[in-house]
Every structure is written in C-alpha cells, then in structure tokens.
Amino acid sequence: MPLTCRGRVRGLEPSRGDIDDALGKFSLTLIDTLDTLVLLNKTTEFEDAVRRVLSDVRLDNDIVVSVFETNIRVLGGLLGGHSMAVMLKEGGQHMQWYQDELLHMAKDLGLRLLPAFNTSSGLPYPRVNLKHGVRGPETRTGTETDTCTACAGTIILEFAALSRFTGDPVFEAHARRALDFLWEKRQRNSNLVGTTINIHSGEWVRRDSGVGAGIDSYYEYLLKAYVLLGDDLFLERFNIHYASIMKYISQPPLLLDVHIHKPLLPARTWMDSLLAFFPGLQVLKGDIRPAIETHEMLYQVTKKHNFLPEAFTTDFRVHWAQHPLRPEFAESTYFLYKATGDPYYLEAGRTIMDNLNRFARVPCGFAAMKDVRTGSHEDRMDSFFLAEMFKYLFLLFAEPDDIPFDVEDYVFTTEAHLLPLSLSMAPHSSPAPSNRTSDEELDDSNFDWTCPNTHLLFPDPAFPRILREPIRSAVDKSCPRPAPYREPGMGRPPLRAQDFMANNPEHLELLRRMGVSLIHLKDGRVQLVQHATQAVSAVAAEDGVRFMQEMMELSSQQQKEQLPPRAIQIVSHPFFGRVVLTAGPAQFGTDLSKSSTGVRGFVTVAEPYSGCSEIVNAEYIQGHIALLQRGQCMFAEKARHIQKAGAIGGIVVDDNEGSSSDTAPLFQMAGDGRSTDDITLPLLFLFHKEGNILLEALKEYREVEVLLSDKARDRAAIFKGKPLPGSLIEGSADVQEREEDCLTEATTPTSHEPIGQSQMSTVELDESAPEEVSPVDEDTSPAEEVSAPKEEVKPAEAEPAVAQPQEDRDSEKEEKPEEDTDSSSQSVDELLADWREDLEAFKQMEKDEL
C-alpha cells in the first residue's frame, strides 16, 4: 500500500471483493519478486529474501484464495526462486547452503491446490481453502459452478515444472486434463473458446471470445507449454486457435471480441488492457507484422493517456479509466525489440518508464492510477508490478553483460517467472498422455517449426516505420483536438439520411465533410462513425450530428417495419420438406407473411447468374423460381429482370464464400432508391453456405422444388393430407405429431444478437459497394444497425434448419429403393446430423440472449 506505506494484510483492511482472493497471508509480494532480484543482480538481497520466505511464510492458513492467482504468483514465484537458487548454487559463489527448500514449499502448495481439480470435468474450482480444500462447510468454498477459461487453462507451466522438478507426475496430469477438456469444448466451427465455462457440465456461460481478460493466458500457455515441454500437440492446438484469432478477432490494429457461435458478430465495442500481451505472443509465434501494428496502436493510446486505460473504445477513448500498473504493454515492447532490434522500442520503453516516474512514483513505491484522465492514485501496488514490469523494463535496456545468466535458457510464465527449458529433458516417472483420439493425429500443415529471421523479414530498416505511420495517424485523428477554423457551410443543402446511398461517391464526400467516416467490417458491412472534430466547419459538424440522429431514427423505424426472416423449404425428393434454409427477406415484392400458401416452384439457375442484365434463358425461368448470385447490381434490378423473364420468385445467393446464417446476422434486401411498386414477385436471400446446399441439390437431383414462405410448413400441410413420404406407419398421428413438434421447435429462424447495450441495425443498400450501414454516434457506445428483426420467440425457435426425427430417417431408408441410398443421400443425412448437433448450442445461446 504505497500511499499509506504499509503492507496490505487480508482481513485487516476493508475487503475489495474478488481482487483480494490473490492474498493468502503468504507474503505474496516477497515470493512474487524472488527471481526479479536475481535478474537485477541483487544476489545478496535474493539470499536474504529466500531465508525470510523459509522462516516466515506459512501456506496452511485457513483462508480462501484464487487457484489461478495463487498458481501463477505464489507457486510460480517459488519455482522461479528455486530455479534461480539452483543456478546460483551451481555457480559456486552463492546459495551454497540451499537444499531445495523452496521446491519443498512449492510441492506443499501444489498439494493444497490439487483438491480444486476434483471435478468430473477436470477443470479446477476457481477458489480453494489452503487448509481445508474445497469440500465441507469449513472450506467456505466449493459451491462455485463457473470459472474463466484463463483460470482453468493457465496451470500447465507451473504444474508441469513442479512434476518435472519433483518427479511426481500428478500435477502435470491434472493440468493436462484441464487443457484437454477446454480443447474438447472449443466451438468446432470457429475454433474459438468462450470467456467463462461451467466446471461441471462444460457448457459455455459467456460466449464472447477475445484475447484479453478471461482468455488471454490460455492461448499464451498453449504456445509456451510447447516451448517448455516440447509436446507437439500444444503447438498444433495453438496454431488452430491462432488461425481463428487472426480470421475473426484480429482487425488490425484492433483486437475485438466476437461471439464463438457467430464469430463475424462483434461482442463489444471496446478493448481491455490485458490484450496488450498479445503482440509479445505473436513475436514468440513468429508473426511480426500484426504484432508491430497492434503494439503501435497501444503505444499511441498510451501516449494519449500517459498509461493504457483498463479498457478503451475502438476510437481510442477511455472506457474504464483505472490503470493498476499492468506490465503487458512493457512485455510486448521488450519482445518486439528482441525480434527487430528497432531502437523505436527503446523509445517506447523510455515513455513507459518516464510516465511511471512522473505520475505513479510515490515515497513508498509506485501507486496504481485510479483515473488516467485526472492522474488520481489508488493505494495499491500489485505484486505483478515488481514481478513483471521491473523484469521487462530491465531486460529492454540491459546490455548482455548486465544480465547474470542467459535468459534464452528460460521461458517466462504469464507472471514472468523463469522456468528452465532443461525441464523438457527432466526425468519424470510416467509422462501423462494427453487424451488424443485416433482422429486427432498431428497435422503438419498446422505447424510453423521456425521463427522468421527478422533481418530477412525487414531488409529495409524503414519497413516497421511504414507499418506504424498509418496507425499513428488513425489514433491521432480519432481523439478530440481543436479543429482548424474554416469558412462555415458546404455550399449546398445537407445530406438527409433517407437519401443516403452507400455507393454514391458524392454522398461519401458529403459525409467526409461532415466528419462522418465509414469503417469497413470484415463481413462486408459498413459502420458509420461521426467525429465532429474532423468536420470541415462547425456548421458541417452540426449537419453531421443531425445526419447521424436521422440515420438512427430511420434505422429504428425500419427495424419496427421489418419482416421476420423467411424460410426456403425443399419439398422434392428426397427431402420432402425436411430441409429448411433460413433466408433474408426483401423490402419490396410479395410479402410472404400475407400468403397462406407461400410460393412453390422448381428452381432454375438464371443466365446470367448475376441477374444484372436481360435473362437469356427466359424459357426455362418462366413459371420457375430463379436462382441468382449476389453482386454487380442492386437487388431490385435483379428482381425486375427475372420478373420480366416470367419467374414466380427469386433466390439470391451470397457471393461471399463461407458466409452462413450461423455466423452472420440476416438483413433485409433494400430497394434501389426509387419506387419498387412494380416488383410483385418474392425475392429471398441465402448466405453462401445455405445457397450451396440448394446448388448441390440441383446438381444431384436436377429438379428441385422449393416452397418460399414466411415460416416452415409442416409436411402434412405441404402434401395436403396425402400419405407422408417416409412415415413409419402411414397416417400415424404419433409420427406426424412428432414431426410437427420438430418443425415448430426448430424452424422459426431468427438471427439476432445483442451488441453492447442496444441492438444494432443493418440495412443492405447496395451490392457492388459494402451495403450495411450502422450509425455510431461518438457519445453513444455501440451503433444502431438495422438487422433482422427481433421476434417474441421461445429459445428453441432460433434454428437455421429442421432437425429430422430419427423415426423419419430410418423409415426413409426402409422405403427407398436401394439405388436411392447412395452417397449423396448419405451426405444429406450427415448434413442434417450436423445441424442437429448445433441445435442445443443455439437453444442455449438464444435463451441467454432473451
């Protein structure tokens, strides 16, 4: 407690809640700082500190502590201290009296943490009583059901080191089991993990995924476990996760949380400071370019606010103003300097050090910042400040002669404790095998065996600077600063929201003058953000504010008017209404919700496939439902061309490969800015994955009949009382009832996710340019997007496809002629089984959202 100049003893000071779970009356700062003393050449002080630990520290206190914090800080500190003591003893000058006392304490602590792992899943309870474990009323713990991913996945380094040092495999075995379980529970489509998991059932409690708080060190420990232990499985898992992080979460230079089931959907509009470790991990992985970009963004935010705020928005403003002297940014700075040798990172380190001395240093240490905007202090100096910050800053500036040993012989834990790489060769009685199944063989394509030579990567010393410049200017522009005075007025009436077209260059220039910018999102949407300070004049800025308000009102109004998602039901052989595809509606044409029968017809691919010029195969399109590809022209133009050719309906398939209603929000297809009253046929939109199902069916069966409707119809209604194909007993009420239940449960498809505090709304405006617009006002947290409307639905009704009842599938196999039971029908069954597998996840997801 650097302001009151005394130590914080749990129970003597007012409780701070969960943050105090790191304190166990075991001299936390002393243990956490042991190996720092050796690195800083304080050998005499280290020897004295070890003697103090051995004489004064008790680990059997009747106190409930965090398993995660105690592992990384205390167990890691004891093991790091032991590593240093052994190294000094072998040097022959210091610690000659040492007989593995710190290691014995570490094993004692490890045994006290082990009861937390007594769960059916192998995931540890988040808290344990050092004296009584987790069972029984005297423990005052063991009732928790949830833990964070990082809390369960940041055990392997310390526990494996303890097993290798002592020869007792039990610790490593428990840590591996927890990691195996997390890997098994990853979301299989996105290969991402959530933030919080139920330790008993393995269900994800929080499904947002990022690289910051709650998940960060899970990824770190997968890669470092490979470095320390040499087990290729850890590297393979890390590389699979890393590919997904770079695909969904990384939007250079930003790292934004997403939903694990819908990874194209952002989960929040701000970032937390713990993600600052990630550029350092990317250096270890060998991916230098995005590390430079993200680090530069963090550096510019640091320079704006003197410290990295605990959380900051995507336009780099303060979201949470605290700064508890976290070391992650210094860590990444050190690793980037090691990788590039670029003196720029020495300057970044000097900025960190100068700000610590100017703003955080107080007579009894360094005080955490309560608010980076005001510079107010908090009476707090966490042990990680001495364990990590001091190490990384010292290593950044040290000459080789300043360091008493070769740090390349060690791996840094997440708390920067030093574990020797020689542990990979250490004898241990029985290596705990990972639960690798036969189909989980190592795949060489997931391996990068070498780190890049940075001299070859950056032959031009100016190259890193070229990467940094645009990021610096982006951060500069986004934070408020006095705008230069210019003549007011734009010489023309201001742009109105209802007139705005995303593909109109003149409109885009008007937006720029009003300080409204477009952000292109990965899924093809465009987000509108208004910064008054970037407008050409005060009058233009006011016009911009008015435009954003109008856009929000328009979005809200359109949202109320929006139609729910539509259904495309394949009714021909061999599907017979069992396969239902979630489709997006149009703002024009036939309103299917007012049709009791829907529109039924055979599907024919239009020529040209884009539908942007006159249809040349009109004789085949006439009386059929035309299949078109998105792109090259407006949706309404496509509808007019197929209507002229005599089509009775149209289906537009997304040209964005891999898109799916599972991962992207549905939207309404908008008109082209003029009257669409002349369009009288229904037009529906399918994402690429669902469109491919239809195309594959066409390829296989030539004639495919579909029903376009507002919702899936039960098969009895489709076949109008005729015997249902595939029934076990024709006319069986039980079978029909089960099928009807299945249909109602699984096929009222919706696609909606809350984003931040308000629902986002997206409108598809144009096909050649990014279409979806979501205004974001500077003073409101997320934008409003116009997206698929929310319905009052039961949790079970948010399913993209019909789950086929088992009785139906079996009977279909019985009744089909043998020649029909071919590989294609098998693939359809597999596809339906795939959808069924996701059913429970989507039900739970919808329940959470509602």
PDB file of N, CA, C and O in Angstrom, residues 327-386:
ATOM      1  N   PRO A 327       1.766  -4.751 -16.618  1.00  0.00           N
ATOM      2  CA  PRO A 327       3.039  -4.841 -17.340  1.00  0.00           C
ATOM      3  C   PRO A 327       2.936  -5.349 -18.779  1.00  0.00           C
ATOM      4  O   PRO A 327       3.953  -5.459 -19.462  1.00  0.00           O
ATOM      5  N   GLU A 328       1.736  -5.684 -19.252  1.00  0.00           N
ATOM      6  CA  GLU A 328       1.630  -6.381 -20.541  1.00  0.00           C
ATOM      7  C   GLU A 328       2.196  -5.566 -21.707  1.00  0.00           C
ATOM      8  O   GLU A 328       2.816  -6.124 -22.623  1.00  0.00           O
ATOM      9  N   PHE A 329       1.985  -4.248 -21.691  1.00  0.00           N
ATOM     10  CA  PHE A 329       2.495  -3.436 -22.795  1.00  0.00           C
ATOM     11  C   PHE A 329       4.026  -3.414 -22.773  1.00  0.00           C
ATOM     12  O   PHE A 329       4.676  -3.491 -23.828  1.00  0.00           O
ATOM     13  N   ALA A 330       4.621  -3.321 -21.588  1.00  0.00           N
ATOM     14  CA  ALA A 330       6.083  -3.365 -21.477  1.00  0.00           C
ATOM     15  C   ALA A 330       6.616  -4.717 -21.948  1.00  0.00           C
ATOM     16  O   ALA A 330       7.666  -4.809 -22.599  1.00  0.00           O
ATOM     17  N   GLU A 331       5.881  -5.783 -21.644  1.00  0.00           N
ATOM     18  CA  GLU A 331       6.271  -7.128 -22.083  1.00  0.00           C
ATOM     19  C   GLU A 331       6.347  -7.210 -23.600  1.00  0.00           C
ATOM     20  O   GLU A 331       7.332  -7.684 -24.176  1.00  0.00           O
ATOM     21  N   SER A 332       5.303  -6.715 -24.284  1.00  0.00           N
ATOM     22  CA  SER A 332       5.288  -6.753 -25.746  1.00  0.00           C
ATOM     23  C   SER A 332       6.376  -5.855 -26.332  1.00  0.00           C
ATOM     24  O   SER A 332       6.964  -6.174 -27.371  1.00  0.00           O
ATOM     25  N   THR A 333       6.627  -4.728 -25.667  1.00  0.00           N
ATOM     26  CA  THR A 333       7.683  -3.819 -26.134  1.00  0.00           C
ATOM     27  C   THR A 333       9.030  -4.532 -26.105  1.00  0.00           C
ATOM     28  O   THR A 333       9.824  -4.446 -27.056  1.00  0.00           O
ATOM     29  N   TYR A 334       9.304  -5.253 -25.015  1.00  0.00           N
ATOM     30  CA  TYR A 334      10.562  -5.987 -24.887  1.00  0.00           C
ATOM     31  C   TYR A 334      10.700  -7.039 -25.981  1.00  0.00           C
ATOM     32  O   TYR A 334      11.727  -7.147 -26.658  1.00  0.00           O
ATOM     33  N   PHE A 335       9.644  -7.837 -26.202  1.00  0.00           N
ATOM     34  CA  PHE A 335       9.733  -8.906 -27.193  1.00  0.00           C
ATOM     35  C   PHE A 335       9.888  -8.347 -28.607  1.00  0.00           C
ATOM     36  O   PHE A 335      10.612  -8.917 -29.428  1.00  0.00           O
ATOM     37  N   LEU A 336       9.225  -7.229 -28.902  1.00  0.00           N
ATOM     38  CA  LEU A 336       9.374  -6.637 -30.243  1.00  0.00           C
ATOM     39  C   LEU A 336      10.782  -6.085 -30.445  1.00  0.00           C
ATOM     40  O   LEU A 336      11.337  -6.154 -31.540  1.00  0.00           O
ATOM     41  N   TYR A 337      11.359  -5.538 -29.383  1.00  0.00           N
ATOM     42  CA  TYR A 337      12.740  -5.054 -29.506  1.00  0.00           C
ATOM     43  C   TYR A 337      13.686  -6.234 -29.739  1.00  0.00           C
ATOM     44  O   TYR A 337      14.598  -6.164 -30.568  1.00  0.00           O
ATOM     45  N   LYS A 338      13.440  -7.340 -29.023  1.00  0.00           N
ATOM     46  CA  LYS A 338      14.272  -8.526 -29.214  1.00  0.00           C
ATOM     47  C   LYS A 338      14.168  -9.038 -30.651  1.00  0.00           C
ATOM     48  O   LYS A 338      15.140  -9.509 -31.237  1.00  0.00           O
ATOM     49  N   ALA A 339      12.967  -8.959 -31.218  1.00  0.00           N
ATOM     50  CA  ALA A 339      12.739  -9.527 -32.552  1.00  0.00           C
ATOM     51  C   ALA A 339      13.275  -8.628 -33.659  1.00  0.00           C
ATOM     52  O   ALA A 339      13.745  -9.119 -34.683  1.00  0.00           O
ATOM     53  N   THR A 340      13.188  -7.326 -33.479  1.00  0.00           N
ATOM     54  CA  THR A 340      13.515  -6.409 -34.575  1.00  0.00           C
ATOM     55  C   THR A 340      14.813  -5.635 -34.359  1.00  0.00           C
ATOM     56  O   THR A 340      15.415  -5.165 -35.322  1.00  0.00           O
ATOM     57  N   GLY A 341      15.211  -5.460 -33.099  1.00  0.00           N
ATOM     58  CA  GLY A 341      16.372  -4.611 -32.831  1.00  0.00           C
ATOM     59  C   GLY A 341      16.117  -3.153 -33.157  1.00  0.00           C
ATOM     60  O   GLY A 341      17.039  -2.331 -33.186  1.00  0.00           O
ATOM     61  N   ASP A 342      14.851  -2.805 -33.377  1.00  0.00           N
ATOM     62  CA  ASP A 342      14.500  -1.438 -33.764  1.00  0.00           C
ATOM     63  C   ASP A 342      14.555  -0.523 -32.533  1.00  0.00           C
ATOM     64  O   ASP A 342      13.816  -0.727 -31.562  1.00  0.00           O
ATOM     65  N   PRO A 343      15.417   0.504 -32.542  1.00  0.00           N
ATOM     66  CA  PRO A 343      15.531   1.391 -31.370  1.00  0.00           C
ATOM     67  C   PRO A 343      14.241   2.134 -31.036  1.00  0.00           C
ATOM     68  O   PRO A 343      14.117   2.707 -29.956  1.00  0.00           O
ATOM     69  N   TYR A 344      13.282   2.110 -31.949  1.00  0.00           N
ATOM     70  CA  TYR A 344      11.980   2.719 -31.681  1.00  0.00           C
ATOM     71  C   TYR A 344      11.373   2.144 -30.404  1.00  0.00           C
ATOM     72  O   TYR A 344      10.711   2.851 -29.642  1.00  0.00           O
ATOM     73  N   TYR A 345      11.610   0.848 -30.173  1.00  0.00           N
ATOM     74  CA  TYR A 345      11.019   0.205 -28.998  1.00  0.00           C
ATOM     75  C   TYR A 345      11.757   0.583 -27.713  1.00  0.00           C
ATOM     76  O   TYR A 345      11.190   0.481 -26.630  1.00  0.00           O
ATOM     77  N   LEU A 346      13.005   1.024 -27.847  1.00  0.00           N
ATOM     78  CA  LEU A 346      13.679   1.602 -26.679  1.00  0.00           C
ATOM     79  C   LEU A 346      13.004   2.919 -26.299  1.00  0.00           C
ATOM     80  O   LEU A 346      12.845   3.232 -25.115  1.00  0.00           O
ATOM     81  N   GLU A 347      12.607   3.683 -27.319  1.00  0.00           N
ATOM     82  CA  GLU A 347      11.885   4.942 -27.050  1.00  0.00           C
ATOM     83  C   GLU A 347      10.543   4.653 -26.382  1.00  0.00           C
ATOM     84  O   GLU A 347      10.125   5.364 -25.457  1.00  0.00           O
ATOM     85  N   ALA A 348       9.856   3.615 -26.857  1.00  0.00           N
ATOM     86  CA  ALA A 348       8.576   3.244 -26.239  1.00  0.00           C
ATOM     87  C   ALA A 348       8.804   2.861 -24.780  1.00  0.00           C
ATOM     88  O   ALA A 348       8.040   3.246 -23.883  1.00  0.00           O
ATOM     89  N   GLY A 349       9.880   2.122 -24.511  1.00  0.00           N
ATOM     90  CA  GLY A 349      10.202   1.744 -23.133  1.00  0.00           C
ATOM     91  C   GLY A 349      10.519   2.948 -22.267  1.00  0.00           C
ATOM     92  O   GLY A 349      10.128   3.011 -21.094  1.00  0.00           O
ATOM     93  N   ARG A 350      11.198   3.915 -22.874  1.00  0.00           N
ATOM     94  CA  ARG A 350      11.513   5.124 -22.103  1.00  0.00           C
ATOM     95  C   ARG A 350      10.230   5.889 -21.765  1.00  0.00           C
ATOM     96  O   ARG A 350      10.098   6.450 -20.672  1.00  0.00           O
ATOM     97  N   THR A 351       9.278   5.900 -22.686  1.00  0.00           N
ATOM     98  CA  THR A 351       7.988   6.545 -22.410  1.00  0.00           C
ATOM     99  C   THR A 351       7.307   5.890 -21.212  1.00  0.00           C
ATOM    100  O   THR A 351       6.790   6.568 -20.315  1.00  0.00           O
ATOM    101  N   ILE A 352       7.311   4.541 -21.187  1.00  0.00           N
ATOM    102  CA  ILE A 352       6.708   3.824 -20.057  1.00  0.00           C
ATOM    103  C   ILE A 352       7.403   4.216 -18.761  1.00  0.00           C
ATOM    104  O   ILE A 352       6.763   4.543 -17.747  1.00  0.00           O
ATOM    105  N   MET A 353       8.734   4.202 -18.787  1.00  0.00           N
ATOM    106  CA  MET A 353       9.496   4.459 -17.565  1.00  0.00           C
ATOM    107  C   MET A 353       9.340   5.909 -17.098  1.00  0.00           C
ATOM    108  O   MET A 353       9.151   6.165 -15.892  1.00  0.00           O
ATOM    109  N   ASP A 354       9.359   6.830 -18.048  1.00  0.00           N
ATOM    110  CA  ASP A 354       9.195   8.244 -17.674  1.00  0.00           C
ATOM    111  C   ASP A 354       7.822   8.488 -17.057  1.00  0.00           C
ATOM    112  O   ASP A 354       7.691   9.213 -16.058  1.00  0.00           O
ATOM    113  N   ASN A 355       6.783   7.885 -17.641  1.00  0.00           N
ATOM    114  CA  ASN A 355       5.437   8.087 -17.106  1.00  0.00           C
ATOM    115  C   ASN A 355       5.279   7.461 -15.722  1.00  0.00           C
ATOM    116  O   ASN A 355       4.596   8.013 -14.854  1.00  0.00           O
ATOM    117  N   LEU A 356       5.907   6.312 -15.512  1.00  0.00           N
ATOM    118  CA  LEU A 356       5.868   5.702 -14.180  1.00  0.00           C
ATOM    119  C   LEU A 356       6.518   6.628 -13.154  1.00  0.00           C
ATOM    120  O   LEU A 356       5.995   6.842 -12.053  1.00  0.00           O
ATOM    121  N   ASN A 357       7.661   7.184 -13.516  1.00  0.00           N
ATOM    122  CA  ASN A 357       8.372   8.059 -12.574  1.00  0.00           C
ATOM    123  C   ASN A 357       7.650   9.391 -12.367  1.00  0.00           C
ATOM    124  O   ASN A 357       7.634   9.931 -11.262  1.00  0.00           O
ATOM    125  N   ARG A 358       7.037   9.904 -13.417  1.00  0.00           N
ATOM    126  CA  ARG A 358       6.376  11.215 -13.315  1.00  0.00           C
ATOM    127  C   ARG A 358       5.032  11.136 -12.612  1.00  0.00           C
ATOM    128  O   ARG A 358       4.691  11.995 -11.814  1.00  0.00           O
ATOM    129  N   PHE A 359       4.260  10.097 -12.926  1.00  0.00           N
ATOM    130  CA  PHE A 359       2.861  10.090 -12.488  1.00  0.00           C
ATOM    131  C   PHE A 359       2.532   9.047 -11.416  1.00  0.00           C
ATOM    132  O   PHE A 359       1.544   9.207 -10.699  1.00  0.00           O
ATOM    133  N   ALA A 360       3.324   7.973 -11.327  1.00  0.00           N
ATOM    134  CA  ALA A 360       2.956   6.883 -10.414  1.00  0.00           C
ATOM    135  C   ALA A 360       3.879   6.772  -9.210  1.00  0.00           C
ATOM    136  O   ALA A 360       3.504   6.176  -8.207  1.00  0.00           O
ATOM    137  N   ARG A 361       5.074   7.350  -9.277  1.00  0.00           N
ATOM    138  CA  ARG A 361       6.031   7.149  -8.183  1.00  0.00           C
ATOM    139  C   ARG A 361       5.625   7.977  -6.965  1.00  0.00           C
ATOM    140  O   ARG A 361       5.352   9.171  -7.072  1.00  0.00           O
ATOM    141  N   VAL A 362       5.601   7.326  -5.824  1.00  0.00           N
ATOM    142  CA  VAL A 362       5.267   7.974  -4.552  1.00  0.00           C
ATOM    143  C   VAL A 362       6.344   7.549  -3.547  1.00  0.00           C
ATOM    144  O   VAL A 362       7.147   6.659  -3.833  1.00  0.00           O
ATOM    145  N   PRO A 363       6.401   8.173  -2.376  1.00  0.00           N
ATOM    146  CA  PRO A 363       7.510   7.886  -1.448  1.00  0.00           C
ATOM    147  C   PRO A 363       7.707   6.410  -1.125  1.00  0.00           C
ATOM    148  O   PRO A 363       8.837   5.968  -0.917  1.00  0.00           O
ATOM    149  N   CYS A 364       6.640   5.621  -1.073  1.00  0.00           N
ATOM    150  CA  CYS A 364       6.783   4.212  -0.671  1.00  0.00           C
ATOM    151  C   CYS A 364       6.544   3.247  -1.818  1.00  0.00           C
ATOM    152  O   CYS A 364       6.058   2.124  -1.599  1.00  0.00           O
ATOM    153  N   GLY A 365       6.841   3.639  -3.034  1.00  0.00           N
ATOM    154  CA  GLY A 365       6.691   2.722  -4.159  1.00  0.00           C
ATOM    155  C   GLY A 365       6.048   3.408  -5.352  1.00  0.00           C
ATOM    156  O   GLY A 365       6.251   4.594  -5.609  1.00  0.00           O
ATOM    157  N   PHE A 366       5.255   2.655  -6.074  1.00  0.00           N
ATOM    158  CA  PHE A 366       4.539   3.155  -7.252  1.00  0.00           C
ATOM    159  C   PHE A 366       3.054   2.870  -7.034  1.00  0.00           C
ATOM    160  O   PHE A 366       2.674   1.733  -6.767  1.00  0.00           O
ATOM    161  N   ALA A 367       2.241   3.902  -7.136  1.00  0.00           N
ATOM    162  CA  ALA A 367       0.806   3.751  -6.853  1.00  0.00           C
ATOM    163  C   ALA A 367       0.028   3.584  -8.154  1.00  0.00           C
ATOM    164  O   ALA A 367       0.277   4.285  -9.144  1.00  0.00           O
ATOM    165  N   ALA A 368      -0.914   2.661  -8.140  1.00  0.00           N
ATOM    166  CA  ALA A 368      -1.800   2.466  -9.299  1.00  0.00           C
ATOM    167  C   ALA A 368      -2.594   3.734  -9.568  1.00  0.00           C
ATOM    168  O   ALA A 368      -2.862   4.525  -8.655  1.00  0.00           O
ATOM    169  N   MET A 369      -2.966   3.911 -10.835  1.00  0.00           N
ATOM    170  CA  MET A 369      -3.748   5.085 -11.213  1.00  0.00           C
ATOM    171  C   MET A 369      -5.239   4.765 -11.071  1.00  0.00           C
ATOM    172  O   MET A 369      -5.739   3.798 -11.647  1.00  0.00           O
ATOM    173  N   LYS A 370      -5.915   5.591 -10.284  1.00  0.00           N
ATOM    174  CA  LYS A 370      -7.366   5.407 -10.132  1.00  0.00           C
ATOM    175  C   LYS A 370      -8.089   5.906 -11.371  1.00  0.00           C
ATOM    176  O   LYS A 370      -9.124   5.374 -11.774  1.00  0.00           O
ATOM    177  N   ASP A 371      -7.538   6.966 -11.987  1.00  0.00           N
ATOM    178  CA  ASP A 371      -8.150   7.535 -13.186  1.00  0.00           C
ATOM    179  C   ASP A 371      -7.044   8.160 -14.023  1.00  0.00           C
ATOM    180  O   ASP A 371      -6.414   9.139 -13.597  1.00  0.00           O
ATOM    181  N   VAL A 372      -6.813   7.597 -15.205  1.00  0.00           N
ATOM    182  CA  VAL A 372      -5.721   8.109 -16.038  1.00  0.00           C
ATOM    183  C   VAL A 372      -6.014   9.509 -16.554  1.00  0.00           C
ATOM    184  O   VAL A 372      -5.105  10.239 -16.938  1.00  0.00           O
ATOM    185  N   ARG A 373      -7.299   9.907 -16.543  1.00  0.00           N
ATOM    186  CA  ARG A 373      -7.644  11.244 -17.046  1.00  0.00           C
ATOM    187  C   ARG A 373      -7.298  12.328 -16.042  1.00  0.00           C
ATOM    188  O   ARG A 373      -6.920  13.440 -16.422  1.00  0.00           O
ATOM    189  N   THR A 374      -7.416  12.006 -14.759  1.00  0.00           N
ATOM    190  CA  THR A 374      -7.156  13.018 -13.726  1.00  0.00           C
ATOM    191  C   THR A 374      -5.814  12.808 -13.046  1.00  0.00           C
ATOM    192  O   THR A 374      -5.317  13.702 -12.359  1.00  0.00           O
ATOM    193  N   GLY A 375      -5.207  11.611 -13.216  1.00  0.00           N
ATOM    194  CA  GLY A 375      -3.942  11.333 -12.555  1.00  0.00           C
ATOM    195  C   GLY A 375      -4.102  10.968 -11.086  1.00  0.00           C
ATOM    196  O   GLY A 375      -3.102  10.923 -10.354  1.00  0.00           O
ATOM    197  N   SER A 376      -5.312  10.696 -10.621  1.00  0.00           N
ATOM    198  CA  SER A 376      -5.518  10.343  -9.207  1.00  0.00           C
ATOM    199  C   SER A 376      -4.989   8.941  -8.938  1.00  0.00           C
ATOM    200  O   SER A 376      -4.976   8.081  -9.815  1.00  0.00           O
ATOM    201  N   HIS A 377      -4.541   8.710  -7.690  1.00  0.00           N
ATOM    202  CA  HIS A 377      -3.893   7.454  -7.306  1.00  0.00           C
ATOM    203  C   HIS A 377      -4.840   6.536  -6.531  1.00  0.00           C
ATOM    204  O   HIS A 377      -5.826   6.983  -5.966  1.00  0.00           O
ATOM    205  N   GLU A 378      -4.433   5.262  -6.496  1.00  0.00           N
ATOM    206  CA  GLU A 378      -5.100   4.264  -5.673  1.00  0.00           C
ATOM    207  C   GLU A 378      -4.026   3.676  -4.758  1.00  0.00           C
ATOM    208  O   GLU A 378      -2.877   3.494  -5.184  1.00  0.00           O
ATOM    209  N   ASP A 379      -4.378   3.376  -3.518  1.00  0.00           N
ATOM    210  CA  ASP A 379      -3.394   2.870  -2.554  1.00  0.00           C
ATOM    211  C   ASP A 379      -3.132   1.392  -2.817  1.00  0.00           C
ATOM    212  O   ASP A 379      -3.538   0.507  -2.067  1.00  0.00           O
ATOM    213  N   ARG A 380      -2.424   1.134  -3.920  1.00  0.00           N
ATOM    214  CA  ARG A 380      -2.293  -0.240  -4.403  1.00  0.00           C
ATOM    215  C   ARG A 380      -1.050  -0.372  -5.266  1.00  0.00           C
ATOM    216  O   ARG A 380      -0.822   0.436  -6.166  1.00  0.00           O
ATOM    217  N   MET A 381      -0.227  -1.331  -4.980  1.00  0.00           N
ATOM    218  CA  MET A 381       0.875  -1.716  -5.869  1.00  0.00           C
ATOM    219  C   MET A 381       0.899  -3.240  -5.893  1.00  0.00           C
ATOM    220  O   MET A 381       1.426  -3.884  -5.002  1.00  0.00           O
ATOM    221  N   ASP A 382       0.293  -3.809  -6.933  1.00  0.00           N
ATOM    222  CA  ASP A 382       0.179  -5.272  -7.014  1.00  0.00           C
ATOM    223  C   ASP A 382       1.552  -5.919  -7.155  1.00  0.00           C
ATOM    224  O   ASP A 382       2.489  -5.329  -7.695  1.00  0.00           O
ATOM    225  N   SER A 383       1.625  -7.171  -6.721  1.00  0.00           N
ATOM    226  CA  SER A 383       2.911  -7.870  -6.762  1.00  0.00           C
ATOM    227  C   SER A 383       3.422  -8.029  -8.191  1.00  0.00           C
ATOM    228  O   SER A 383       4.632  -8.105  -8.418  1.00  0.00           O
ATOM    229  N   PHE A 384       2.515  -8.074  -9.184  1.00  0.00           N
ATOM    230  CA  PHE A 384       2.980  -8.254 -10.563  1.00  0.00           C
ATOM    231  C   PHE A 384       3.796  -7.068 -11.060  1.00  0.00           C
ATOM    232  O   PHE A 384       4.543  -7.195 -12.030  1.00  0.00           O
ATOM    233  N   PHE A 385       3.664  -5.922 -10.402  1.00  0.00           N
ATOM    234  CA  PHE A 385       4.448  -4.767 -10.839  1.00  0.00           C
ATOM    235  C   PHE A 385       5.938  -5.049 -10.656  1.00  0.00           C
ATOM    236  O   PHE A 385       6.755  -4.786 -11.546  1.00  0.00           O
ATOM    237  N   LEU A 386       6.314  -5.599  -9.501  1.00  0.00           N
ATOM    238  CA  LEU A 386       7.723  -5.931  -9.259  1.00  0.00           C
ATOM    239  C   LEU A 386       8.115  -7.230  -9.973  1.00  0.00           C
ATOM    240  O   LEU A 386       9.256  -7.376 -10.417  1.00  0.00           O
TER     241      LEU A 386
END
